[in-house]
């Protein structure tokens, strides 16, 4: 049986797994990255060791056809190089792909993590059956991937579909990229925390009685589940920004659907109404009732499930 390894490296943790050709995850694990404390070499050594033991544990040695790596940041997919990654400090021009390929004696393909997420959802998740699809990950930042005509679209420079840096509010918050009012400044988990604290300072109605610095996106998820008005307003605003960004994406490309994931994508149900309201009021080229805009079905498994698609 042919299987693939998937590895998704983020600033907090690295998730990895063994995946069959249909995208089903057979075995999965994770290890803490703590990129602010550990150097790239240390993390890469641990990845080699952990992936090696997963192969041994599953007795999969000769069956593994390749390793697919997803990494956040600016990467060169063809060369397997991380040029720079805001959530992986010190990773400048790191030849991650070639190093893992040599150590594990496997063909390696690398992609932006949001691209790998989109491939996974397209192959066997919420985007299955759609040949024109956008993937959006709402996490520490906001990432994106595009499937066009049944293929991942990379653009001529290997960098495209940076949905997080589409401008939604021209005079909005400053973004890490240098621009203002990018989707990432309005709909990432980081942005949700900022909005929540701003509303708290402004005296917005809420049942939250803790310290302002303890109000995180995770706390906001829990509060929204209890119908807290402040938390619901945070997701209302994030959903609105997402709806505006999706309008531009669909108007530009005439897609069949979009899958929303990432850590903060877990609050999709609280964002859905304002997102869809904004989208259906504004969108021009597609019938909002006929396109599929849904939450990720695979969650953390999505980037791993994308591994076989990367080798097709
Ligand atoms: Zn930006």
mmCIF file of C-alpha atoms and ligand atoms in Angstrom:
data_model
loop_
_atom_site.group_PDB
_atom_site.id
_atom_site.type_symbol
_atom_site.label_atom_id
_atom_site.label_comp_id
_atom_site.label_asym_id
_atom_site.label_seq_id
_atom_site.Cartn_x
_atom_site.Cartn_y
_atom_site.Cartn_z
ATOM 1 C CA UNK A 1 0.000 0.000 0.000
ATOM 2 C CA UNK A 2 1.364 3.406 -0.973
ATOM 3 C CA UNK A 3 1.334 5.960 1.848
ATOM 4 C CA UNK A 4 2.628 9.489 2.348
ATOM 5 C CA UNK A 5 3.977 11.467 5.262
ATOM 6 C CA UNK A 6 2.593 14.917 5.975
ATOM 7 C CA UNK A 7 4.249 17.517 8.187
ATOM 8 C CA UNK A 8 2.685 20.876 9.065
ATOM 9 C CA UNK A 9 5.068 23.239 10.851
ATOM 10 C CA UNK A 10 3.573 26.217 12.667
ATOM 11 C CA UNK A 11 4.983 28.620 15.241
ATOM 12 C CA UNK A 12 3.441 26.719 18.172
ATOM 13 C CA UNK A 13 3.414 23.079 17.141
ATOM 14 C CA UNK A 14 4.324 20.689 14.354
ATOM 15 C CA UNK A 15 1.642 18.209 13.326
ATOM 16 C CA UNK A 16 2.580 15.166 11.321
ATOM 17 C CA UNK A 17 0.979 11.991 10.118
ATOM 18 C CA UNK A 18 0.880 9.016 7.805
ATOM 19 C CA UNK A 19 -1.741 9.295 5.064
ATOM 20 C CA UNK A 20 -3.038 6.853 2.465
ATOM 21 C CA UNK A 21 -3.632 7.744 -1.190
ATOM 22 C CA UNK A 22 -7.227 8.807 -0.565
ATOM 23 C CA UNK A 23 -6.127 11.346 2.052
ATOM 24 C CA UNK A 24 -7.215 9.296 5.078
ATOM 25 C CA UNK A 25 -4.899 9.906 8.027
ATOM 26 C CA UNK A 26 -3.714 6.532 9.371
ATOM 27 C CA UNK A 27 -1.517 7.790 12.193
ATOM 28 C CA UNK A 28 -0.963 11.291 13.579
ATOM 29 C CA UNK A 29 1.122 13.013 16.212
ATOM 30 C CA UNK A 30 2.501 16.435 17.107
ATOM 31 C CA UNK A 31 5.379 18.027 18.967
ATOM 32 C CA UNK A 32 5.813 21.525 20.413
ATOM 33 C CA UNK A 33 7.867 23.839 18.203
ATOM 34 C CA UNK A 34 8.365 26.780 20.590
ATOM 35 C CA UNK A 35 10.035 28.647 17.748
ATOM 36 C CA UNK A 36 10.843 31.613 19.998
ATOM 37 C CA UNK A 37 13.089 29.400 22.143
ATOM 38 C CA UNK A 38 14.439 26.776 19.763
ATOM 39 C CA UNK A 39 16.527 27.269 16.661
ATOM 40 C CA UNK A 40 15.653 25.826 13.261
ATOM 41 C CA UNK A 41 18.325 23.078 13.535
ATOM 42 C CA UNK A 42 16.897 21.753 16.787
ATOM 43 C CA UNK A 43 13.349 21.663 15.406
ATOM 44 C CA UNK A 44 14.446 19.998 12.156
ATOM 45 C CA UNK A 45 16.376 17.325 14.123
ATOM 46 C CA UNK A 46 13.255 16.560 16.153
ATOM 47 C CA UNK A 47 11.116 16.392 12.986
ATOM 48 C CA UNK A 48 13.538 13.855 11.454
ATOM 49 C CA UNK A 49 13.498 11.735 14.603
ATOM 50 C CA UNK A 50 9.704 11.865 15.035
ATOM 51 C CA UNK A 51 8.954 11.119 11.386
ATOM 52 C CA UNK A 52 11.476 8.249 11.479
ATOM 53 C CA UNK A 53 9.781 6.673 14.492
ATOM 54 C CA UNK A 54 6.360 7.031 12.877
ATOM 55 C CA UNK A 55 7.604 5.096 9.835
ATOM 56 C CA UNK A 56 9.090 2.386 12.071
ATOM 57 C CA UNK A 57 6.039 2.172 14.340
ATOM 58 C CA UNK A 58 3.773 1.584 11.335
ATOM 59 C CA UNK A 59 6.282 -0.717 9.643
ATOM 60 C CA UNK A 60 5.797 1.525 6.590
ATOM 61 C CA UNK A 61 9.398 1.914 5.386
ATOM 62 C CA UNK A 62 9.120 0.772 1.775
ATOM 63 C CA UNK A 63 5.513 1.985 1.378
ATOM 64 C CA UNK A 64 6.218 5.675 1.996
ATOM 65 C CA UNK A 65 6.233 7.386 -1.403
ATOM 66 C CA UNK A 66 7.062 10.882 -0.174
ATOM 67 C CA UNK A 67 6.879 13.586 2.451
ATOM 68 C CA UNK A 68 4.727 16.694 2.025
ATOM 69 C CA UNK A 69 5.646 19.679 4.180
ATOM 70 C CA UNK A 70 3.446 22.662 4.885
ATOM 71 C CA UNK A 71 5.084 25.710 6.411
ATOM 72 C CA UNK A 72 3.689 29.136 7.176
ATOM 73 C CA UNK A 73 5.451 32.072 5.628
ATOM 74 C CA UNK A 74 7.310 32.918 2.475
ATOM 75 C CA UNK A 75 8.576 29.680 0.976
ATOM 76 C CA UNK A 76 9.967 28.566 -2.363
ATOM 77 C CA UNK A 77 7.977 25.380 -3.077
ATOM 78 C CA UNK A 78 10.243 24.169 -5.911
ATOM 79 C CA UNK A 79 13.401 24.396 -3.805
ATOM 80 C CA UNK A 80 11.897 23.425 -0.455
ATOM 81 C CA UNK A 81 13.295 26.565 1.125
ATOM 82 C CA UNK A 82 11.748 28.693 3.881
ATOM 83 C CA UNK A 83 12.849 32.202 2.921
ATOM 84 C CA UNK A 84 11.240 33.907 5.916
ATOM 85 C CA UNK A 85 8.449 33.041 8.315
ATOM 86 C CA UNK A 86 7.029 35.583 10.807
ATOM 87 C CA UNK A 87 5.910 32.789 13.163
ATOM 88 C CA UNK A 88 9.237 30.930 12.930
ATOM 89 C CA UNK A 89 11.803 33.492 14.068
ATOM 90 C CA UNK A 90 15.294 32.841 12.749
ATOM 91 C CA UNK A 91 14.126 30.716 9.827
ATOM 92 C CA UNK A 92 15.800 32.655 7.062
ATOM 93 C CA UNK A 93 16.678 30.751 3.883
ATOM 94 C CA UNK A 94 16.387 27.377 5.633
ATOM 95 C CA UNK A 95 16.637 24.436 3.221
ATOM 96 C CA UNK A 96 13.986 22.467 5.107
ATOM 97 C CA UNK A 97 12.912 20.256 2.177
ATOM 98 C CA UNK A 98 16.384 19.104 1.070
ATOM 99 C CA UNK A 99 17.465 18.409 4.668
ATOM 100 C CA UNK A 100 14.469 16.205 5.451
ATOM 101 C CA UNK A 101 14.743 14.509 2.071
ATOM 102 C CA UNK A 102 18.388 13.567 2.703
ATOM 103 C CA UNK A 103 17.877 12.449 6.312
ATOM 104 C CA UNK A 104 14.786 10.313 5.592
ATOM 105 C CA UNK A 105 15.805 9.272 2.070
ATOM 106 C CA UNK A 106 12.419 10.321 0.683
ATOM 107 C CA UNK A 107 11.181 12.614 -2.077
ATOM 108 C CA UNK A 108 9.950 15.808 -0.439
ATOM 109 C CA UNK A 109 7.483 18.423 -1.663
ATOM 110 C CA UNK A 110 6.838 21.619 0.186
ATOM 111 C CA UNK A 111 3.964 24.071 0.118
ATOM 112 C CA UNK A 112 2.632 27.014 2.001
ATOM 113 C CA UNK A 113 0.589 25.577 4.895
ATOM 114 C CA UNK A 114 -2.665 27.173 3.710
ATOM 115 C CA UNK A 115 -2.150 25.638 0.250
ATOM 116 C CA UNK A 116 -1.729 22.209 1.823
ATOM 117 C CA UNK A 117 -4.875 22.804 3.914
ATOM 118 C CA UNK A 118 -6.796 23.682 0.734
ATOM 119 C CA UNK A 119 -5.507 20.573 -1.063
ATOM 120 C CA UNK A 120 -6.631 18.384 1.853
ATOM 121 C CA UNK A 121 -10.135 19.837 1.995
ATOM 122 C CA UNK A 122 -10.373 19.550 -1.784
ATOM 123 C CA UNK A 123 -9.177 15.925 -1.893
ATOM 124 C CA UNK A 124 -11.324 14.513 0.895
ATOM 125 C CA UNK A 125 -12.848 17.282 3.002
ATOM 126 C CA UNK A 126 -15.508 19.979 2.699
ATOM 127 C CA UNK A 127 -14.353 21.040 -0.773
ATOM 128 C CA UNK A 128 -14.551 17.588 -2.335
ATOM 129 C CA UNK A 129 -15.894 17.581 -5.901
ATOM 130 C CA UNK A 130 -15.259 21.281 -6.551
ATOM 131 C CA UNK A 131 -12.696 22.217 -9.190
ATOM 132 C CA UNK A 132 -12.752 25.954 -8.383
ATOM 133 C CA UNK A 133 -12.228 26.419 -4.678
ATOM 134 C CA UNK A 134 -10.659 28.824 -2.185
ATOM 135 C CA UNK A 135 -9.310 27.714 1.189
ATOM 136 C CA UNK A 136 -9.015 30.296 3.959
ATOM 137 C CA UNK A 137 -7.283 29.622 7.274
ATOM 138 C CA UNK A 138 -8.056 31.927 10.193
ATOM 139 C CA UNK A 139 -5.238 31.417 12.683
ATOM 140 C CA UNK A 140 -2.517 33.618 14.176
ATOM 141 C CA UNK A 141 -2.590 35.143 10.691
ATOM 142 C CA UNK A 142 -4.904 34.503 7.741
ATOM 143 C CA UNK A 143 -3.739 32.186 4.961
ATOM 144 C CA UNK A 144 -5.248 31.180 1.655
ATOM 145 C CA UNK A 145 -5.054 28.632 -1.126
ATOM 146 C CA UNK A 146 -6.707 28.338 -4.532
ATOM 147 C CA UNK A 147 -7.760 25.358 -6.597
ATOM 148 C CA UNK A 148 -8.408 26.432 -10.190
ATOM 149 C CA UNK A 149 -9.472 23.977 -12.886
ATOM 150 C CA UNK A 150 -8.801 21.094 -10.469
ATOM 151 C CA UNK A 151 -5.212 22.137 -9.699
ATOM 152 C CA UNK A 152 -3.495 24.106 -6.970
ATOM 153 C CA UNK A 153 -2.688 27.564 -8.298
ATOM 154 C CA UNK A 154 0.788 28.790 -7.324
ATOM 155 C CA UNK A 155 1.333 31.666 -9.711
ATOM 156 C CA UNK A 156 4.635 32.223 -11.524
ATOM 157 C CA UNK A 157 6.522 33.098 -8.318
ATOM 158 C CA UNK A 158 5.193 30.352 -6.049
ATOM 159 C CA UNK A 159 3.433 32.956 -3.947
ATOM 160 C CA UNK A 160 -0.260 33.567 -4.529
ATOM 161 C CA UNK A 161 -3.673 33.494 -2.885
ATOM 162 C CA UNK A 162 -2.485 35.575 0.073
ATOM 163 C CA UNK A 163 -6.101 36.158 1.012
ATOM 164 C CA UNK A 164 -5.026 37.476 4.422
ATOM 165 C CA UNK A 165 -3.502 40.548 2.810
ATOM 166 C CA UNK A 166 -6.489 41.526 0.710
ATOM 167 C CA UNK A 167 -7.425 45.032 1.823
ATOM 168 C CA UNK A 168 -10.868 45.173 3.386
ATOM 169 C CA UNK A 169 -10.585 48.550 5.173
ATOM 170 C CA UNK A 170 -8.164 50.946 3.410
ATOM 171 C CA UNK A 171 -7.746 53.088 6.537
ATOM 172 C CA UNK A 172 -7.888 50.194 8.989
ATOM 173 C CA UNK A 173 -5.355 48.700 11.398
ATOM 174 C CA UNK A 174 -1.714 48.451 10.368
ATOM 175 C CA UNK A 175 -0.801 44.963 9.171
ATOM 176 C CA UNK A 176 2.476 43.069 9.676
ATOM 177 C CA UNK A 177 2.934 43.233 5.892
ATOM 178 C CA UNK A 178 3.129 47.049 6.004
ATOM 179 C CA UNK A 179 -0.303 47.696 4.504
ATOM 180 C CA UNK A 180 -3.476 48.765 6.341
ATOM 181 C CA UNK A 181 -6.810 47.045 6.889
ATOM 182 C CA UNK A 182 -5.838 43.634 5.469
ATOM 183 C CA UNK A 183 -8.282 40.781 6.187
ATOM 184 C CA UNK A 184 -5.686 39.438 8.647
ATOM 185 C CA UNK A 185 -6.073 42.585 10.798
ATOM 186 C CA UNK A 186 -9.820 41.912 11.086
ATOM 187 C CA UNK A 187 -10.449 38.155 10.994
ATOM 188 C CA UNK A 188 -7.364 36.372 12.390
ATOM 189 C CA UNK A 189 -7.417 34.999 15.939
ATOM 190 C CA UNK A 190 -4.992 37.808 16.808
ATOM 191 C CA UNK A 191 -7.393 40.415 15.392
ATOM 192 C CA UNK A 192 -10.332 38.887 17.273
ATOM 193 C CA UNK A 193 -8.430 39.270 20.538
ATOM 194 C CA UNK A 194 -7.644 42.918 19.723
ATOM 195 C CA UNK A 195 -11.283 43.665 18.793
ATOM 196 C CA UNK A 196 -12.515 41.964 21.966
ATOM 197 C CA UNK A 197 -10.206 44.034 24.164
ATOM 198 C CA UNK A 198 -11.154 47.246 22.352
ATOM 199 C CA UNK A 199 -14.855 46.553 22.907
ATOM 200 C CA UNK A 200 -14.173 45.759 26.562
ATOM 201 C CA UNK A 201 -12.362 49.098 26.995
ATOM 202 C CA UNK A 202 -15.277 50.859 25.320
ATOM 203 C CA UNK A 203 -17.630 49.359 27.904
ATOM 204 C CA UNK A 204 -19.512 47.011 25.554
ATOM 205 C CA UNK A 205 -22.077 44.810 27.332
ATOM 206 C CA UNK A 206 -20.564 41.463 28.369
ATOM 207 C CA UNK A 207 -20.653 38.791 31.031
ATOM 208 C CA UNK A 208 -16.821 38.723 31.018
ATOM 209 C CA UNK A 209 -15.467 39.861 34.381
ATOM 210 C CA UNK A 210 -11.774 38.924 34.034
ATOM 211 C CA UNK A 211 -8.713 41.024 33.312
ATOM 212 C CA UNK A 212 -8.424 42.622 29.894
ATOM 213 C CA UNK A 213 -5.110 40.850 29.159
ATOM 214 C CA UNK A 214 -6.746 37.471 29.811
ATOM 215 C CA UNK A 215 -9.385 38.041 27.126
ATOM 216 C CA UNK A 216 -8.053 35.866 24.280
ATOM 217 C CA UNK A 217 -9.671 34.484 21.139
ATOM 218 C CA UNK A 218 -10.099 31.150 22.944
ATOM 219 C CA UNK A 219 -12.014 32.873 25.773
ATOM 220 C CA UNK A 220 -14.106 34.666 23.133
ATOM 221 C CA UNK A 221 -15.047 31.305 21.503
ATOM 222 C CA UNK A 222 -16.348 30.041 24.851
ATOM 223 C CA UNK A 223 -18.203 33.303 25.579
ATOM 224 C CA UNK A 224 -19.841 33.277 22.136
ATOM 225 C CA UNK A 225 -21.151 29.768 22.816
ATOM 226 C CA UNK A 226 -22.923 31.308 25.834
ATOM 227 C CA UNK A 227 -24.351 34.119 23.639
ATOM 228 C CA UNK A 228 -22.213 36.804 25.227
ATOM 229 C CA UNK A 229 -22.967 40.072 23.362
ATOM 230 C CA UNK A 230 -19.344 41.252 23.264
ATOM 231 C CA UNK A 231 -18.033 37.957 21.909
ATOM 232 C CA UNK A 232 -20.835 37.773 19.343
ATOM 233 C CA UNK A 233 -19.965 41.313 18.189
ATOM 234 C CA UNK A 234 -16.310 40.293 17.731
ATOM 235 C CA UNK A 235 -17.319 37.397 15.431
ATOM 236 C CA UNK A 236 -19.935 39.555 13.747
ATOM 237 C CA UNK A 237 -17.181 42.019 12.738
ATOM 238 C CA UNK A 238 -14.746 39.268 11.706
ATOM 239 C CA UNK A 239 -17.502 37.607 9.662
ATOM 240 C CA UNK A 240 -18.321 40.856 7.917
ATOM 241 C CA UNK A 241 -14.671 41.348 6.915
ATOM 242 C CA UNK A 242 -14.517 37.741 5.693
ATOM 243 C CA UNK A 243 -17.704 38.258 3.660
ATOM 244 C CA UNK A 244 -16.231 41.322 1.953
ATOM 245 C CA UNK A 245 -12.974 39.478 1.144
ATOM 246 C CA UNK A 246 -14.897 36.457 -0.195
ATOM 247 C CA UNK A 247 -16.982 38.780 -2.386
ATOM 248 C CA UNK A 248 -13.820 40.040 -4.099
ATOM 249 C CA UNK A 249 -12.390 36.535 -4.451
ATOM 250 C CA UNK A 250 -15.607 35.170 -6.002
ATOM 251 C CA UNK A 251 -16.137 38.224 -8.216
ATOM 252 C CA UNK A 252 -12.594 37.881 -9.510
ATOM 253 C CA UNK A 253 -12.521 34.127 -10.065
ATOM 254 C CA UNK A 254 -16.128 32.915 -10.186
ATOM 255 C CA UNK A 255 -15.443 30.038 -7.804
ATOM 256 C CA UNK A 256 -17.740 27.180 -6.804
ATOM 257 C CA UNK A 257 -16.908 27.317 -3.117
ATOM 258 C CA UNK A 258 -14.706 28.252 -0.185
ATOM 259 C CA UNK A 259 -13.646 26.255 2.868
ATOM 260 C CA UNK A 260 -12.883 28.171 6.064
ATOM 261 C CA UNK A 261 -10.499 26.601 8.585
ATOM 262 C CA UNK A 262 -7.657 27.377 10.977
ATOM 263 C CA UNK A 263 -7.872 27.635 14.764
ATOM 264 C CA UNK A 264 -10.320 30.566 14.682
ATOM 265 C CA UNK A 265 -12.308 28.841 11.920
ATOM 266 C CA UNK A 266 -13.794 26.849 14.809
ATOM 267 C CA UNK A 267 -15.956 29.922 15.459
ATOM 268 C CA UNK A 268 -17.307 29.827 11.889
ATOM 269 C CA UNK A 269 -20.869 29.283 13.103
ATOM 270 C CA UNK A 270 -20.695 32.609 14.959
ATOM 271 C CA UNK A 271 -19.308 34.395 11.886
ATOM 272 C CA UNK A 272 -21.562 32.771 9.306
ATOM 273 C CA UNK A 273 -24.558 35.100 9.451
ATOM 274 C CA UNK A 274 -22.663 38.389 9.036
ATOM 275 C CA UNK A 275 -20.295 36.786 6.500
ATOM 276 C CA UNK A 276 -23.088 35.426 4.316
ATOM 277 C CA UNK A 277 -25.201 38.571 4.682
ATOM 278 C CA UNK A 278 -22.291 40.711 3.452
ATOM 279 C CA UNK A 279 -21.383 38.239 0.703
ATOM 280 C CA UNK A 280 -24.908 37.857 -0.670
ATOM 281 C CA UNK A 281 -25.544 41.612 -0.638
ATOM 282 C CA UNK A 282 -22.354 42.366 -2.548
ATOM 283 C CA UNK A 283 -21.413 39.445 -4.792
ATOM 284 C CA UNK A 284 -22.097 39.915 -8.495
ATOM 285 C CA UNK A 285 -20.855 37.027 -10.624
ATOM 286 C CA UNK A 286 -22.220 34.001 -8.738
ATOM 287 C CA UNK A 287 -25.551 33.068 -7.161
ATOM 288 C CA UNK A 288 -24.817 33.170 -3.400
ATOM 289 C CA UNK A 289 -27.346 30.382 -2.826
ATOM 290 C CA UNK A 290 -25.565 28.071 -5.247
ATOM 291 C CA UNK A 291 -21.976 28.359 -4.036
ATOM 292 C CA UNK A 292 -20.616 26.325 -1.137
ATOM 293 C CA UNK A 293 -19.070 28.387 1.691
ATOM 294 C CA UNK A 294 -18.475 26.011 4.558
ATOM 295 C CA UNK A 295 -16.345 25.232 7.567
ATOM 296 C CA UNK A 296 -13.373 22.870 7.292
ATOM 297 C CA UNK A 297 -14.397 19.238 7.688
ATOM 298 C CA UNK A 298 -10.935 17.873 8.476
ATOM 299 C CA UNK A 299 -9.709 20.538 10.933
ATOM 300 C CA UNK A 300 -6.120 19.738 12.035
ATOM 301 C CA UNK A 301 -5.954 16.770 9.656
ATOM 302 C CA UNK A 302 -6.522 18.930 6.540
ATOM 303 C CA UNK A 303 -2.868 19.757 5.763
ATOM 304 C CA UNK A 304 -1.882 16.097 6.304
ATOM 305 C CA UNK A 305 -4.701 14.914 4.035
ATOM 306 C CA UNK A 306 -3.320 17.199 1.310
ATOM 307 C CA UNK A 307 -0.052 15.197 1.144
ATOM 308 C CA UNK A 308 -1.052 12.678 -1.586
ATOM 309 C CA UNK A 309 -2.539 15.484 -3.720
ATOM 310 C CA UNK A 310 0.822 17.243 -3.716
ATOM 311 C CA UNK A 311 2.479 14.179 -5.274
ATOM 312 C CA UNK A 312 -0.053 13.751 -8.095
HETATM 313 ZN ZN1 LIG B 1 -1.299 42.594 5.324
#
